[in-house]
């Protein structure tokens, strides 16, 4: 069992969304900032059932306090026949005790729709994610 106590707040009140009219299309830009705090008693997801033959634990799960700071921005362009959204979020994970585990996260996306006529809509979506794996391997995902 992993005991995770998490506190999170979004500072949306400090950020203001901007909306503009561009050639009959509406452009909206929204910055964001997220700050998360986590106390984790098993940062490597070690099974608690690992036991030596005499009943003593073979490995004690490591615990730490983790801070995640994540700024980002999203933009959307909306028109009569066109809808386009894109965004990027950056995250830095900071460990209190085990600073060698500090890492970066990146998440970018783009999505678009075009109404070719009343019955035909073309939709395109792609996303890129770079994050850390608790077992030490860097993970990349492209959808």
mmCIF file of C-alpha atoms in Angstrom:
data_model
loop_
_atom_site.group_PDB
_atom_site.id
_atom_site.type_symbol
_atom_site.label_atom_id
_atom_site.label_comp_id
_atom_site.label_asym_id
_atom_site.label_seq_id
_atom_site.Cartn_x
_atom_site.Cartn_y
_atom_site.Cartn_z
ATOM 1 C CA UNK A 1 0.000 0.000 0.000
ATOM 2 C CA UNK A 2 1.257 3.453 -0.855
ATOM 3 C CA UNK A 3 0.236 6.229 1.501
ATOM 4 C CA UNK A 4 0.234 9.503 -0.386
ATOM 5 C CA UNK A 5 -0.886 12.745 1.192
ATOM 6 C CA UNK A 6 -1.211 15.412 -1.452
ATOM 7 C CA UNK A 7 -1.951 19.115 -1.341
ATOM 8 C CA UNK A 8 -2.556 20.980 -4.563
ATOM 9 C CA UNK A 9 -3.521 24.506 -5.470
ATOM 10 C CA UNK A 10 -3.945 26.269 -8.773
ATOM 11 C CA UNK A 11 -3.110 29.933 -8.847
ATOM 12 C CA UNK A 12 -5.720 30.788 -11.464
ATOM 13 C CA UNK A 13 -6.650 33.970 -9.630
ATOM 14 C CA UNK A 14 -3.196 35.379 -10.394
ATOM 15 C CA UNK A 15 -3.431 34.503 -14.073
ATOM 16 C CA UNK A 16 -5.715 36.248 -16.524
ATOM 17 C CA UNK A 17 -7.017 34.724 -19.722
ATOM 18 C CA UNK A 18 -6.728 36.946 -22.781
ATOM 19 C CA UNK A 19 -9.272 36.846 -25.581
ATOM 20 C CA UNK A 20 -8.837 38.665 -28.881
ATOM 21 C CA UNK A 21 -10.759 38.914 -32.139
ATOM 22 C CA UNK A 22 -8.526 38.152 -35.124
ATOM 23 C CA UNK A 23 -10.031 38.367 -38.651
ATOM 24 C CA UNK A 24 -13.435 37.167 -37.459
ATOM 25 C CA UNK A 25 -11.929 34.397 -35.339
ATOM 26 C CA UNK A 26 -11.698 34.352 -31.559
ATOM 27 C CA UNK A 27 -8.234 33.787 -30.090
ATOM 28 C CA UNK A 28 -7.948 32.881 -26.415
ATOM 29 C CA UNK A 29 -4.672 32.511 -24.486
ATOM 30 C CA UNK A 30 -4.751 31.107 -20.952
ATOM 31 C CA UNK A 31 -1.647 30.833 -18.773
ATOM 32 C CA UNK A 32 -1.728 28.551 -15.727
ATOM 33 C CA UNK A 33 0.412 27.624 -12.756
ATOM 34 C CA UNK A 34 0.038 24.601 -10.519
ATOM 35 C CA UNK A 35 1.868 23.769 -7.298
ATOM 36 C CA UNK A 36 1.528 20.314 -5.704
ATOM 37 C CA UNK A 37 2.965 18.937 -2.477
ATOM 38 C CA UNK A 38 3.081 15.228 -1.716
ATOM 39 C CA UNK A 39 4.287 13.112 1.199
ATOM 40 C CA UNK A 40 4.928 9.621 -0.185
ATOM 41 C CA UNK A 41 5.971 6.683 1.995
ATOM 42 C CA UNK A 42 6.992 4.422 -0.917
ATOM 43 C CA UNK A 43 8.587 6.451 -3.732
ATOM 44 C CA UNK A 44 9.877 3.370 -5.624
ATOM 45 C CA UNK A 45 6.574 1.481 -5.370
ATOM 46 C CA UNK A 46 8.291 -1.379 -3.538
ATOM 47 C CA UNK A 47 6.005 -4.271 -2.652
ATOM 48 C CA UNK A 48 5.527 -4.418 1.108
ATOM 49 C CA UNK A 49 5.300 -8.208 0.943
ATOM 50 C CA UNK A 50 9.046 -8.646 0.344
ATOM 51 C CA UNK A 51 10.236 -10.709 3.329
ATOM 52 C CA UNK A 52 13.403 -12.519 4.306
ATOM 53 C CA UNK A 53 13.165 -16.113 5.488
ATOM 54 C CA UNK A 54 13.189 -15.033 9.161
ATOM 55 C CA UNK A 55 10.187 -12.725 8.621
ATOM 56 C CA UNK A 56 12.139 -9.441 8.553
ATOM 57 C CA UNK A 57 11.491 -7.009 5.688
ATOM 58 C CA UNK A 58 13.970 -7.444 2.827
ATOM 59 C CA UNK A 59 13.677 -3.817 1.797
ATOM 60 C CA UNK A 60 12.299 -0.807 3.609
ATOM 61 C CA UNK A 61 10.285 1.428 1.264
ATOM 62 C CA UNK A 62 11.811 4.907 0.955
ATOM 63 C CA UNK A 63 9.700 7.939 1.804
ATOM 64 C CA UNK A 64 10.119 11.565 0.796
ATOM 65 C CA UNK A 65 8.369 14.888 0.411
ATOM 66 C CA UNK A 66 7.852 15.833 -3.231
ATOM 67 C CA UNK A 67 7.081 19.258 -4.682
ATOM 68 C CA UNK A 68 5.802 19.637 -8.263
ATOM 69 C CA UNK A 69 5.832 23.081 -9.879
ATOM 70 C CA UNK A 70 4.055 23.195 -13.223
ATOM 71 C CA UNK A 71 3.547 26.338 -15.332
ATOM 72 C CA UNK A 72 1.747 26.086 -18.651
ATOM 73 C CA UNK A 73 -0.163 27.878 -21.352
ATOM 74 C CA UNK A 74 -3.107 26.980 -23.579
ATOM 75 C CA UNK A 75 -4.342 28.761 -26.685
ATOM 76 C CA UNK A 76 -7.415 28.265 -28.796
ATOM 77 C CA UNK A 77 -8.574 29.760 -32.060
ATOM 78 C CA UNK A 78 -12.266 29.442 -32.842
ATOM 79 C CA UNK A 79 -13.990 30.483 -36.023
ATOM 80 C CA UNK A 80 -17.100 29.626 -37.987
ATOM 81 C CA UNK A 81 -15.584 26.487 -39.533
ATOM 82 C CA UNK A 82 -12.231 26.165 -37.740
ATOM 83 C CA UNK A 83 -11.316 25.200 -34.178
ATOM 84 C CA UNK A 84 -7.682 24.923 -33.123
ATOM 85 C CA UNK A 85 -6.296 24.271 -29.629
ATOM 86 C CA UNK A 86 -2.729 23.922 -28.488
ATOM 87 C CA UNK A 87 -0.941 23.937 -25.190
ATOM 88 C CA UNK A 88 2.220 23.214 -23.299
ATOM 89 C CA UNK A 89 2.870 22.329 -19.675
ATOM 90 C CA UNK A 90 6.272 22.107 -18.055
ATOM 91 C CA UNK A 91 6.803 20.484 -14.678
ATOM 92 C CA UNK A 92 9.700 20.200 -12.304
ATOM 93 C CA UNK A 93 9.594 17.551 -9.595
ATOM 94 C CA UNK A 94 11.707 18.354 -6.545
ATOM 95 C CA UNK A 95 12.462 15.701 -3.902
ATOM 96 C CA UNK A 96 13.411 16.856 -0.412
ATOM 97 C CA UNK A 97 15.710 13.972 0.681
ATOM 98 C CA UNK A 98 16.600 12.305 -2.609
ATOM 99 C CA UNK A 99 17.465 15.266 -4.848
ATOM 100 C CA UNK A 100 19.104 12.898 -7.358
ATOM 101 C CA UNK A 101 15.527 11.937 -8.307
ATOM 102 C CA UNK A 102 14.599 15.509 -9.298
ATOM 103 C CA UNK A 103 13.211 15.525 -12.821
ATOM 104 C CA UNK A 104 11.459 17.488 -15.565
ATOM 105 C CA UNK A 105 8.137 16.803 -17.250
ATOM 106 C CA UNK A 106 6.882 18.102 -20.578
ATOM 107 C CA UNK A 107 3.403 17.815 -22.048
ATOM 108 C CA UNK A 108 2.403 19.423 -25.350
ATOM 109 C CA UNK A 109 -0.771 18.973 -27.370
ATOM 110 C CA UNK A 110 -2.452 20.225 -30.503
ATOM 111 C CA UNK A 111 -5.973 19.575 -31.710
ATOM 112 C CA UNK A 112 -7.901 20.954 -34.630
ATOM 113 C CA UNK A 113 -11.219 20.607 -36.403
ATOM 114 C CA UNK A 114 -12.309 21.931 -39.783
ATOM 115 C CA UNK A 115 -15.899 21.796 -41.013
ATOM 116 C CA UNK A 116 -15.528 21.034 -44.721
ATOM 117 C CA UNK A 117 -19.287 21.178 -45.203
ATOM 118 C CA UNK A 118 -22.418 20.545 -43.130
ATOM 119 C CA UNK A 119 -21.833 16.776 -43.074
ATOM 120 C CA UNK A 120 -18.034 16.474 -43.037
ATOM 121 C CA UNK A 121 -15.658 17.389 -40.208
ATOM 122 C CA UNK A 122 -11.924 16.654 -40.240
ATOM 123 C CA UNK A 123 -10.356 16.271 -36.787
ATOM 124 C CA UNK A 124 -6.632 16.066 -36.005
ATOM 125 C CA UNK A 125 -5.092 15.569 -32.552
ATOM 126 C CA UNK A 126 -1.567 14.874 -31.320
ATOM 127 C CA UNK A 127 0.134 14.914 -27.936
ATOM 128 C CA UNK A 128 3.695 14.607 -26.653
ATOM 129 C CA UNK A 129 4.526 13.577 -23.085
ATOM 130 C CA UNK A 130 7.932 13.230 -21.455
ATOM 131 C CA UNK A 131 7.939 12.126 -17.838
ATOM 132 C CA UNK A 132 9.912 10.038 -15.388
ATOM 133 C CA UNK A 133 9.231 6.466 -14.394
ATOM 134 C CA UNK A 134 9.436 5.632 -10.672
ATOM 135 C CA UNK A 135 11.795 2.780 -11.587
ATOM 136 C CA UNK A 136 14.265 5.157 -13.222
ATOM 137 C CA UNK A 137 13.483 4.918 -16.926
ATOM 138 C CA UNK A 138 12.475 8.037 -18.858
ATOM 139 C CA UNK A 139 9.165 7.580 -20.644
ATOM 140 C CA UNK A 140 8.153 9.194 -23.926
ATOM 141 C CA UNK A 141 4.668 8.936 -25.331
ATOM 142 C CA UNK A 142 3.311 10.301 -28.570
ATOM 143 C CA UNK A 143 -0.372 9.843 -29.345
#
